Amino acid sequence: MGAYIIRRLLLMIPTVFGIMAISFLITQFAPGGPVEQALANLSGQNASITERITGSEGGDFAAQPGQGGNDSSYRGSQGLPPELVARIEKQFGFDKPPLERFFTMIGNYLRFDFGESYYRDISVIDLIKEKMPVSISLGLWMTLIAYGVSIPLGIAKAMRDGSRFDVWTSTIIIIGYAVPGFLVAIALIVLFAGGSFWSIFPLRGLTSPGFANFPWWQQVLDYFWHLLLPIIAMGLGAFATATLLTKNSFLDEIRKQYVVTARAKGLTERQVLYGHVFRNAMMLIIAGFPGAFIGVFFGGSLLIETIFSLDGLGLLGFQSIANRDYPVVFATLYIFSLLGLIIGLISDLAYMWVDPRLDFESRDV
């Protein structure tokens, strides 16, 4: 087991390196980079960012009609002095060759030094910490609730395969899966968050004003009061996948010969189900858990965060890509990739916990 864990940890190094290298290469060809945006801002599109980059309202580098800068390769640099373009390149670190910038970035990331955001006066790690509570809340509770409901429901459907209960529950969860989460979110807002009917639930943030002064029990209630509608909107599709996967896994195991043998020995259905079938059927469920968690935690909450005005990592990542805020983009990609690989390793170790017969030492990776 120890050798397998070490091999997996060592394999993470080239995997993360390859992800970062490919992503960095793509950004080199993506139009509208931070330097080009700054030059466009200097042309009069955004005076506030202009002042932040130049340190003044134009200063000595204020562009004059027809003044220099026509030899720059950047779009929007016509009419700007070469000194100003060079200053902007240095501001964003683009005065160095791409290969040097990449290895400098990797070296800093190995020390978990992610630098500062291009457009916010805050370090990237502090920015991620600021947005983390929303994503942790949505991802953690959504995953726990989805699996906590789907696994027992899937087992019940497998034991009653073809019954009226199985048909009706399948109809409900398939309809829930077919309805987009953002549409459910809008409907919940209209119905319960002051849209056109009742104003029962809040529409913004994870907590109410004055949350720190609430007693602990009121803080818990307020926290879940804010989370209820977003989790419902996100959960309908997750229930369908996990429930049907659980049902089909148990059906496959129930029909195998060892189950017939166990029943012939006089074991009760409960002993057969939880003593023999459960361990084998849960393998596929555990295999899908890391992907489901990562998907909800990082990617699946973008629309929900936007609709419910929750400022989390999904919204941060989208805004950073749109604004070409590369320190935030690469830092979140690095952290998410590393975390995803670690969770994948934990998933493999959970296999052995469910079924100790698995031999990881015989595997190549």
Short mmCIF file of C-alpha atoms in Angstrom, two decimals:
data_model
loop_
_atom_site.label_atom_id
_atom_site.label_comp_id
_atom_site.label_asym_id
_atom_site.label_seq_id
_atom_site.Cartn_x
_atom_site.Cartn_y
_atom_site.Cartn_z
CA MET A 1 0.00 0.00 0.00
CA GLY A 2 2.78 2.43 0.91
CA ALA A 3 4.56 1.90 -2.42
CA TYR A 4 1.32 2.49 -4.31
CA ILE A 5 0.65 5.76 -2.47
CA ILE A 6 4.19 6.96 -3.19
CA ARG A 7 3.84 6.11 -6.90
CA ARG A 8 0.56 7.99 -7.10
CA LEU A 9 2.01 11.03 -5.34
CA LEU A 10 5.01 11.05 -7.68
CA LEU A 11 2.71 10.73 -10.69
CA MET A 12 0.92 13.91 -9.60
CA ILE A 13 4.04 15.96 -10.36
CA PRO A 14 4.13 15.45 -14.17
CA THR A 15 0.32 15.52 -14.30
CA VAL A 16 0.04 18.94 -12.68
CA PHE A 17 3.05 20.17 -14.67
CA GLY A 18 1.40 19.07 -17.93
CA ILE A 19 -1.91 20.75 -17.02
CA MET A 20 -0.18 24.01 -16.20
CA ALA A 21 2.05 23.87 -19.31
CA ILE A 22 -0.86 23.30 -21.69
CA SER A 23 -2.94 26.02 -20.04
CA PHE A 24 -0.04 28.46 -20.13
CA LEU A 25 0.59 27.70 -23.80
CA ILE A 26 -3.06 28.33 -24.67
CA THR A 27 -3.03 31.72 -22.97
CA GLN A 28 -0.08 32.81 -25.10
CA PHE A 29 -2.31 32.64 -28.19
CA ALA A 30 -5.49 33.95 -26.58
CA PRO A 31 -6.33 37.48 -27.75
CA GLY A 32 -7.14 40.28 -25.36
CA GLY A 33 -4.46 39.57 -22.74
CA PRO A 34 -3.85 41.85 -19.75
CA VAL A 35 -1.39 44.06 -21.63
CA GLU A 36 -3.81 44.54 -24.52
CA GLN A 37 -6.63 45.31 -22.09
CA ALA A 38 -4.46 47.84 -20.31
CA LEU A 39 -3.61 49.50 -23.61
CA ALA A 40 -7.29 49.60 -24.50
CA ASN A 41 -8.03 51.14 -21.13
CA LEU A 42 -5.35 53.75 -21.73
CA SER A 43 -7.14 54.63 -24.93
CA GLY A 44 -10.01 55.90 -22.82
CA GLN A 45 -12.22 52.89 -22.13
CA ASN A 46 -11.55 52.75 -18.37
CA ALA A 47 -9.86 55.65 -16.64
CA SER A 48 -9.78 54.00 -13.20
CA ILE A 49 -7.63 51.07 -14.34
CA THR A 50 -5.49 53.47 -16.33
CA GLU A 51 -4.67 55.37 -13.15
CA ARG A 52 -3.86 52.14 -11.29
CA ILE A 53 -1.43 50.96 -13.98
CA THR A 54 0.32 54.25 -14.66
CA GLY A 55 0.19 55.52 -11.11
CA SER A 56 -1.27 58.86 -12.22
CA GLU A 57 -3.78 60.38 -14.55
CA GLY A 58 -1.59 59.96 -17.57
CA GLY A 59 1.60 61.41 -16.06
CA ASP A 60 4.57 61.85 -18.32
CA PHE A 61 3.31 58.97 -20.48
CA ALA A 62 0.00 60.48 -21.47
CA ALA A 63 -0.66 59.70 -25.09
CA GLN A 64 -0.71 62.58 -27.49
CA PRO A 65 -2.30 62.44 -30.91
CA GLY A 66 0.14 61.00 -33.42
CA GLN A 67 2.88 60.44 -30.81
CA GLY A 68 5.10 57.37 -31.35
CA GLY A 69 4.36 53.78 -30.38
CA ASN A 70 3.48 52.59 -33.87
CA ASP A 71 6.14 49.87 -33.80
CA SER A 72 4.42 47.91 -31.00
CA SER A 73 2.92 44.51 -31.80
CA TYR A 74 -0.01 45.05 -29.45
CA ARG A 75 -3.36 46.09 -30.77
CA GLY A 76 -4.46 49.42 -29.41
CA SER A 77 -0.90 50.63 -28.87
CA GLN A 78 -0.96 53.05 -31.78
CA GLY A 79 -0.48 56.58 -30.53
CA LEU A 80 1.10 55.44 -27.25
CA PRO A 81 4.80 55.98 -26.50
CA PRO A 82 6.98 52.83 -26.47
CA GLU A 83 8.10 53.67 -22.93
CA LEU A 84 4.52 53.39 -21.69
CA VAL A 85 4.00 50.04 -23.45
CA ALA A 86 7.23 48.74 -21.89
CA ARG A 87 6.12 49.97 -18.49
CA ILE A 88 2.81 48.14 -18.80
CA GLU A 89 4.57 44.95 -19.91
CA LYS A 90 6.79 45.15 -16.82
CA GLN A 91 3.75 45.84 -14.63
CA PHE A 92 2.24 42.50 -15.67
CA GLY A 93 5.55 40.62 -15.97
CA PHE A 94 5.33 40.33 -19.76
CA ASP A 95 8.74 41.91 -20.27
CA LYS A 96 10.31 38.44 -19.91
CA PRO A 97 10.27 35.53 -22.38
CA PRO A 98 7.30 33.11 -22.01
CA LEU A 99 9.50 30.17 -20.97
CA GLU A 100 11.11 32.17 -18.20
CA ARG A 101 7.71 33.40 -16.99
CA PHE A 102 6.35 29.85 -16.94
CA PHE A 103 9.18 28.34 -14.88
CA THR A 104 9.15 31.33 -12.54
CA MET A 105 5.43 30.77 -12.00
CA ILE A 106 5.93 27.03 -11.36
CA GLY A 107 8.73 27.75 -8.90
CA ASN A 108 6.53 30.18 -7.00
CA TYR A 109 3.59 27.77 -7.01
CA LEU A 110 5.74 25.01 -5.49
CA ARG A 111 6.11 27.36 -2.50
CA PHE A 112 2.39 28.19 -2.72
CA ASP A 113 3.28 31.77 -3.61
CA PHE A 114 0.55 32.80 -6.05
CA GLY A 115 1.31 36.51 -6.29
CA GLU A 116 -1.33 39.21 -6.51
CA SER A 117 -4.33 39.74 -8.72
CA TYR A 118 -3.78 42.04 -11.69
CA TYR A 119 -6.91 44.06 -11.07
CA ARG A 120 -7.53 43.77 -7.32
CA ASP A 121 -5.34 45.04 -4.51
CA ILE A 122 -5.22 41.65 -2.80
CA SER A 123 -3.08 38.54 -2.97
CA VAL A 124 -4.47 35.59 -4.90
CA ILE A 125 -4.42 33.25 -1.89
CA ASP A 126 -6.35 35.80 0.21
CA LEU A 127 -8.83 36.23 -2.63
CA ILE A 128 -9.37 32.46 -2.82
CA LYS A 129 -9.79 32.25 0.96
CA GLU A 130 -12.34 35.04 0.75
CA LYS A 131 -14.45 33.12 -1.81
CA MET A 132 -13.89 29.64 -0.35
CA PRO A 133 -16.72 29.60 2.26
CA VAL A 134 -19.40 29.86 -0.42
CA SER A 135 -17.98 27.05 -2.55
CA ILE A 136 -17.28 24.82 0.44
CA SER A 137 -20.84 25.34 1.68
CA LEU A 138 -22.44 24.55 -1.68
CA GLY A 139 -20.14 21.68 -2.62
CA LEU A 140 -19.97 19.95 0.76
CA TRP A 141 -23.64 20.06 1.68
CA MET A 142 -24.79 19.31 -1.85
CA THR A 143 -22.59 16.22 -2.07
CA LEU A 144 -23.50 14.95 1.40
CA ILE A 145 -27.23 15.46 0.88
CA ALA A 146 -27.21 14.01 -2.62
CA TYR A 147 -25.39 10.84 -1.59
CA GLY A 148 -27.20 10.63 1.75
CA VAL A 149 -30.54 10.52 -0.07
CA SER A 150 -29.54 8.78 -3.30
CA ILE A 151 -27.83 5.72 -1.81
CA PRO A 152 -30.74 4.61 0.42
CA LEU A 153 -33.21 5.49 -2.35
CA GLY A 154 -31.21 3.54 -4.94
CA ILE A 155 -31.04 0.50 -2.65
CA ALA A 156 -34.80 0.68 -2.04
CA LYS A 157 -35.45 0.92 -5.79
CA ALA A 158 -33.21 -2.08 -6.46
CA MET A 159 -35.02 -4.19 -3.85
CA ARG A 160 -38.38 -3.16 -5.37
CA ASP A 161 -37.35 -3.23 -9.01
CA GLY A 162 -40.35 -2.90 -11.32
CA SER A 163 -42.78 -1.98 -8.53
CA ARG A 164 -45.01 1.08 -8.49
CA PHE A 165 -42.59 2.72 -6.04
CA ASP A 166 -39.71 2.17 -8.47
CA VAL A 167 -41.64 3.59 -11.43
CA TRP A 168 -42.87 6.71 -9.64
CA THR A 169 -39.53 7.56 -8.04
CA SER A 170 -37.76 7.05 -11.37
CA THR A 171 -40.23 9.39 -13.08
CA ILE A 172 -39.70 12.09 -10.46
CA ILE A 173 -35.90 12.00 -10.46
CA ILE A 174 -35.67 11.86 -14.27
CA ILE A 175 -37.91 14.93 -14.55
CA GLY A 176 -35.75 16.64 -11.94
CA TYR A 177 -32.64 15.73 -13.93
CA ALA A 178 -34.14 17.07 -17.16
CA VAL A 179 -34.98 20.48 -15.70
CA PRO A 180 -31.93 22.82 -15.78
CA GLY A 181 -30.69 23.90 -12.38
CA PHE A 182 -30.72 27.59 -13.26
CA LEU A 183 -34.39 27.33 -14.28
CA VAL A 184 -35.24 25.75 -10.93
CA ALA A 185 -33.26 28.52 -9.21
CA ILE A 186 -35.22 31.24 -10.99
CA ALA A 187 -38.51 29.51 -10.15
CA LEU A 188 -37.54 29.27 -6.48
CA ILE A 189 -36.65 32.96 -6.40
CA VAL A 190 -39.95 33.93 -8.02
CA LEU A 191 -41.92 31.76 -5.61
CA PHE A 192 -40.08 32.06 -2.30
CA ALA A 193 -37.52 34.89 -2.41
CA GLY A 194 -39.66 37.96 -3.01
CA GLY A 195 -40.12 37.54 -6.74
CA SER A 196 -43.89 37.60 -7.22
CA PHE A 197 -45.33 35.48 -4.40
CA TRP A 198 -43.74 34.89 -0.99
CA SER A 199 -40.67 36.52 0.53
CA ILE A 200 -39.55 33.70 2.82
CA PHE A 201 -35.90 33.17 1.97
CA PRO A 202 -33.02 35.65 1.48
CA LEU A 203 -31.55 36.31 -1.93
CA ARG A 204 -27.98 37.37 -1.24
CA GLY A 205 -24.98 36.01 0.65
CA LEU A 206 -24.49 33.19 3.14
CA THR A 207 -25.43 35.11 6.26
CA SER A 208 -27.64 37.97 7.36
CA PRO A 209 -26.38 41.39 8.56
CA GLY A 210 -25.30 41.19 12.20
CA PHE A 211 -24.58 37.46 11.91
CA ALA A 212 -21.60 37.67 14.30
CA ASN A 213 -23.84 38.96 17.10
CA PHE A 214 -26.38 36.12 16.80
CA PRO A 215 -26.42 33.29 19.36
CA TRP A 216 -24.89 30.07 18.00
CA TRP A 217 -28.19 28.32 17.36
CA GLN A 218 -29.49 31.33 15.42
CA GLN A 219 -26.27 31.43 13.38
CA VAL A 220 -26.81 27.79 12.37
CA LEU A 221 -30.42 28.45 11.39
CA ASP A 222 -29.47 31.61 9.49
CA TYR A 223 -26.69 29.80 7.62
CA PHE A 224 -28.96 27.00 6.40
CA TRP A 225 -31.76 29.50 5.75
CA HIS A 226 -29.52 31.14 3.16
CA LEU A 227 -28.34 27.81 1.71
CA LEU A 228 -31.66 26.02 1.32
CA LEU A 229 -32.76 27.42 -2.05
CA PRO A 230 -29.33 27.17 -3.78
CA ILE A 231 -28.90 23.57 -2.62
CA ILE A 232 -32.38 22.62 -3.83
CA ALA A 233 -31.64 24.18 -7.23
CA MET A 234 -28.34 22.31 -7.52
CA GLY A 235 -29.55 19.03 -6.08
CA LEU A 236 -32.23 17.82 -8.46
CA GLY A 237 -29.83 16.71 -11.17
CA ALA A 238 -27.37 15.18 -8.70
CA PHE A 239 -30.06 12.97 -7.16
CA ALA A 240 -30.87 11.34 -10.50
CA THR A 241 -27.32 10.31 -11.37
CA ALA A 242 -26.39 8.93 -7.96
CA THR A 243 -29.74 7.19 -7.40
CA LEU A 244 -29.82 5.36 -10.73
CA LEU A 245 -26.15 4.44 -10.44
CA THR A 246 -26.78 2.97 -6.99
CA LYS A 247 -29.85 1.06 -8.18
CA ASN A 248 -28.14 -0.44 -11.22
CA SER A 249 -25.04 -1.39 -9.21
CA PHE A 250 -27.12 -3.25 -6.65
CA LEU A 251 -29.24 -4.93 -9.33
CA ASP A 252 -26.10 -6.24 -11.04
CA GLU A 253 -24.82 -7.70 -7.78
CA ILE A 254 -28.18 -9.11 -6.64
CA ARG A 255 -28.41 -11.20 -9.82
CA LYS A 256 -24.99 -12.84 -9.38
CA GLN A 257 -24.47 -16.43 -8.33
CA TYR A 258 -22.93 -15.71 -4.92
CA VAL A 259 -26.16 -13.99 -3.86
CA VAL A 260 -28.17 -17.07 -4.83
CA THR A 261 -25.73 -19.20 -2.83
CA ALA A 262 -26.01 -16.92 0.22
CA ARG A 263 -29.79 -17.12 0.12
CA ALA A 264 -29.64 -20.89 -0.23
CA LYS A 265 -27.61 -21.05 2.98
CA GLY A 266 -30.55 -19.49 4.82
CA LEU A 267 -29.30 -15.90 5.21
CA THR A 268 -31.92 -13.21 5.53
CA GLU A 269 -32.36 -10.57 2.83
CA ARG A 270 -30.81 -7.98 5.14
CA GLN A 271 -27.77 -10.18 5.75
CA VAL A 272 -27.40 -10.82 2.02
CA LEU A 273 -27.81 -7.15 1.16
CA TYR A 274 -25.50 -5.57 3.71
CA GLY A 275 -23.16 -8.50 4.33
CA HIS A 276 -22.42 -9.42 0.72
CA VAL A 277 -24.03 -7.16 -1.91
CA PHE A 278 -23.35 -3.77 -0.33
CA ARG A 279 -19.57 -4.03 -0.32
CA ASN A 280 -19.37 -4.97 -4.01
CA ALA A 281 -22.11 -2.66 -5.26
CA MET A 282 -20.63 0.39 -3.55
CA MET A 283 -17.44 0.23 -5.60
CA LEU A 284 -18.95 2.18 -8.52
CA ILE A 285 -20.52 4.71 -6.15
CA ILE A 286 -17.17 5.41 -4.52
CA ALA A 287 -15.53 5.68 -7.94
CA GLY A 288 -17.93 8.45 -8.92
CA PHE A 289 -17.71 10.38 -5.66
CA PRO A 290 -14.52 12.41 -6.32
CA GLY A 291 -15.72 13.54 -9.74
CA ALA A 292 -19.11 14.50 -8.36
CA PHE A 293 -17.55 16.41 -5.47
CA ILE A 294 -15.06 18.28 -7.64
CA GLY A 295 -17.76 19.08 -10.20
CA VAL A 296 -20.11 20.55 -7.61
CA PHE A 297 -17.38 22.16 -5.57
CA PHE A 298 -15.64 24.06 -8.37
CA GLY A 299 -17.57 24.06 -11.60
CA GLY A 300 -21.22 23.26 -11.03
CA SER A 301 -22.06 26.29 -8.93
CA LEU A 302 -21.31 29.14 -11.37
CA LEU A 303 -24.89 29.80 -12.45
CA ILE A 304 -26.24 29.18 -8.96
CA GLU A 305 -23.74 31.61 -7.46
CA THR A 306 -24.69 34.22 -10.04
CA ILE A 307 -28.46 33.81 -9.63
CA PHE A 308 -28.39 33.81 -5.83
CA SER A 309 -25.67 36.51 -5.59
CA LEU A 310 -23.20 34.17 -3.88
CA ASP A 311 -19.61 35.26 -4.39
CA GLY A 312 -17.75 31.94 -4.60
CA LEU A 313 -14.96 30.27 -6.53
CA GLY A 314 -17.12 29.46 -9.55
CA LEU A 315 -17.95 33.11 -10.13
CA LEU A 316 -14.37 34.14 -9.32
CA GLY A 317 -12.96 31.75 -11.93
CA PHE A 318 -15.35 32.95 -14.62
CA GLN A 319 -14.65 36.62 -13.93
CA SER A 320 -10.89 36.01 -13.85
CA ILE A 321 -10.96 34.30 -17.25
CA ALA A 322 -13.11 37.06 -18.72
CA ASN A 323 -10.77 39.75 -17.34
CA ARG A 324 -7.58 37.80 -18.22
CA ASP A 325 -6.54 37.93 -14.56
CA TYR A 326 -3.90 35.27 -15.12
CA PRO A 327 -2.54 35.01 -11.53
CA VAL A 328 -6.03 34.10 -10.31
CA VAL A 329 -6.72 31.80 -13.29
CA PHE A 330 -3.50 29.81 -12.94
CA ALA A 331 -3.57 29.71 -9.14
CA THR A 332 -7.10 28.32 -9.03
CA LEU A 333 -6.26 25.84 -11.81
CA TYR A 334 -3.18 24.68 -9.90
CA ILE A 335 -5.04 24.30 -6.60
CA PHE A 336 -8.06 22.59 -8.16
CA SER A 337 -5.91 20.17 -10.18
CA LEU A 338 -3.83 19.26 -7.16
CA LEU A 339 -6.88 18.83 -4.97
CA GLY A 340 -8.62 16.73 -7.63
CA LEU A 341 -5.66 14.35 -7.86
CA ILE A 342 -5.47 14.03 -4.08
CA ILE A 343 -9.18 13.27 -3.83
CA GLY A 344 -8.76 10.67 -6.57
CA LEU A 345 -6.08 8.99 -4.45
CA ILE A 346 -8.34 9.11 -1.41
CA SER A 347 -11.05 7.47 -3.50
CA ASP A 348 -8.74 4.57 -4.37
CA LEU A 349 -7.85 4.13 -0.71
CA ALA A 350 -11.57 4.10 0.11
CA TYR A 351 -11.89 1.14 -2.28
CA MET A 352 -9.71 -0.89 0.06
CA TRP A 353 -11.73 0.22 3.04
CA VAL A 354 -14.90 -1.06 1.36
CA ASP A 355 -13.27 -4.22 0.01
CA PRO A 356 -9.97 -5.22 1.72
CA ARG A 357 -9.49 -7.95 -0.92
CA LEU A 358 -8.19 -5.33 -3.36
CA ASP A 359 -4.43 -5.45 -3.82
CA PHE A 360 -2.96 -2.07 -4.70
CA GLU A 361 0.62 -3.28 -4.52
CA SER A 362 0.14 -5.32 -7.70
CA ARG A 363 -0.95 -2.28 -9.69
CA ASP A 364 1.48 -0.42 -11.92
CA VAL A 365 0.21 3.07 -10.98
#
